Amino acid sequence: MAKCVIGNEIRKLRFLAGEMTQQQLADRTGVTRQTLAAIENGKYYPSLELAFRIAHVFGLPLTEVFSFRLDEDSK
């Protein structure tokens, strides 16, 4: 079965948004900084609601913040 891989551009978007900190983004989306760091580093996938909240903070559509692919090589 293929593995689902969700990537994100959060670190780049934070930098482009005046070097917003993880804590500032966490505060604006209602999660802890640790949760945001895990999402940003690909160790945790956000709920759909949280993904939309993150995209909303940057004023972007979800597809410009998150990407999705199936890794066919994973078993």
Tab-separated table of C-alpha atoms in Angstrom:
chain	number	residue	atom	x	y	z
A	1	MET	CA	0.000	0.000	0.000
A	2	ALA	CA	1.271	3.489	-0.860
A	3	LYS	CA	2.225	5.821	1.969
A	4	CYS	CA	0.566	9.247	2.191
A	5	VAL	CA	3.121	12.067	2.366
A	6	ILE	CA	1.990	15.584	3.271
A	7	GLY	CA	4.518	18.366	2.818
A	8	ASN	CA	4.231	21.989	3.830
A	9	GLU	CA	5.704	25.415	3.213
A	10	ILE	CA	5.133	26.734	6.729
A	11	ARG	CA	8.745	27.628	7.521
A	12	LYS	CA	9.118	29.582	4.264
A	13	LEU	CA	5.765	31.313	4.751
A	14	ARG	CA	6.656	32.323	8.311
A	15	PHE	CA	9.877	33.863	7.021
A	16	LEU	CA	8.031	35.736	4.279
A	17	ALA	CA	5.498	36.984	6.845
A	18	GLY	CA	8.047	39.148	8.625
A	19	GLU	CA	9.905	36.252	10.221
A	20	MET	CA	6.855	35.170	12.212
A	21	THR	CA	7.871	32.817	15.019
A	22	GLN	CA	6.434	29.362	15.554
A	23	GLN	CA	4.923	30.667	18.783
A	24	GLN	CA	3.168	33.547	17.003
A	25	LEU	CA	1.669	31.177	14.433
A	26	ALA	CA	0.717	28.710	17.159
A	27	ASP	CA	-1.049	31.472	19.097
A	28	ARG	CA	-2.966	32.561	15.982
A	29	THR	CA	-4.098	29.013	15.202
A	30	GLY	CA	-4.869	27.819	18.735
A	31	VAL	CA	-2.221	25.103	19.101
A	32	THR	CA	1.008	24.751	21.046
A	33	ARG	CA	4.357	25.717	19.591
A	34	GLN	CA	5.408	22.074	19.909
A	35	THR	CA	2.467	20.958	17.745
A	36	LEU	CA	3.280	23.557	15.141
A	37	ALA	CA	6.964	22.565	15.138
A	38	ALA	CA	6.025	18.906	14.608
A	39	ILE	CA	3.754	19.846	11.674
A	40	GLU	CA	6.397	22.099	10.159
A	41	ASN	CA	8.991	19.319	10.401
A	42	GLY	CA	6.696	16.653	8.920
A	43	LYS	CA	6.498	14.613	12.119
A	44	TYR	CA	2.764	15.223	12.588
A	45	TYR	CA	-0.035	15.891	10.122
A	46	PRO	CA	-2.583	18.558	11.074
A	47	SER	CA	-6.312	18.004	11.138
A	48	LEU	CA	-8.126	19.415	8.151
A	49	GLU	CA	-9.492	22.223	10.327
A	50	LEU	CA	-6.031	23.181	11.568
A	51	ALA	CA	-4.596	23.040	8.048
A	52	PHE	CA	-7.263	25.525	6.932
A	53	ARG	CA	-6.572	27.753	9.970
A	54	ILE	CA	-2.847	27.819	9.136
A	55	ALA	CA	-3.564	28.668	5.488
A	56	HIS	CA	-5.995	31.384	6.610
A	57	VAL	CA	-3.310	33.087	8.727
A	58	PHE	CA	-1.175	33.448	5.595
A	59	GLY	CA	-4.143	34.444	3.431
A	60	LEU	CA	-3.469	31.556	1.053
A	61	PRO	CA	-5.405	28.604	-0.307
A	62	LEU	CA	-4.680	25.284	1.395
A	63	THR	CA	-2.838	23.986	-1.676
A	64	GLU	CA	-0.228	26.746	-1.423
A	65	VAL	CA	0.622	25.787	2.148
A	66	PHE	CA	0.309	21.989	2.028
A	67	SER	CA	1.105	19.415	-0.645
A	68	PHE	CA	0.055	15.780	-0.913
A	69	ARG	CA	1.517	12.783	-2.685
A	70	LEU	CA	1.424	9.027	-2.490
A	71	ASP	CA	4.793	7.365	-2.099
A	72	GLU	CA	4.319	4.248	-4.206
A	73	ASP	CA	7.709	2.847	-3.144
A	74	SER	CA	6.678	2.539	0.527
A	75	LYS	CA	5.528	-0.837	1.700
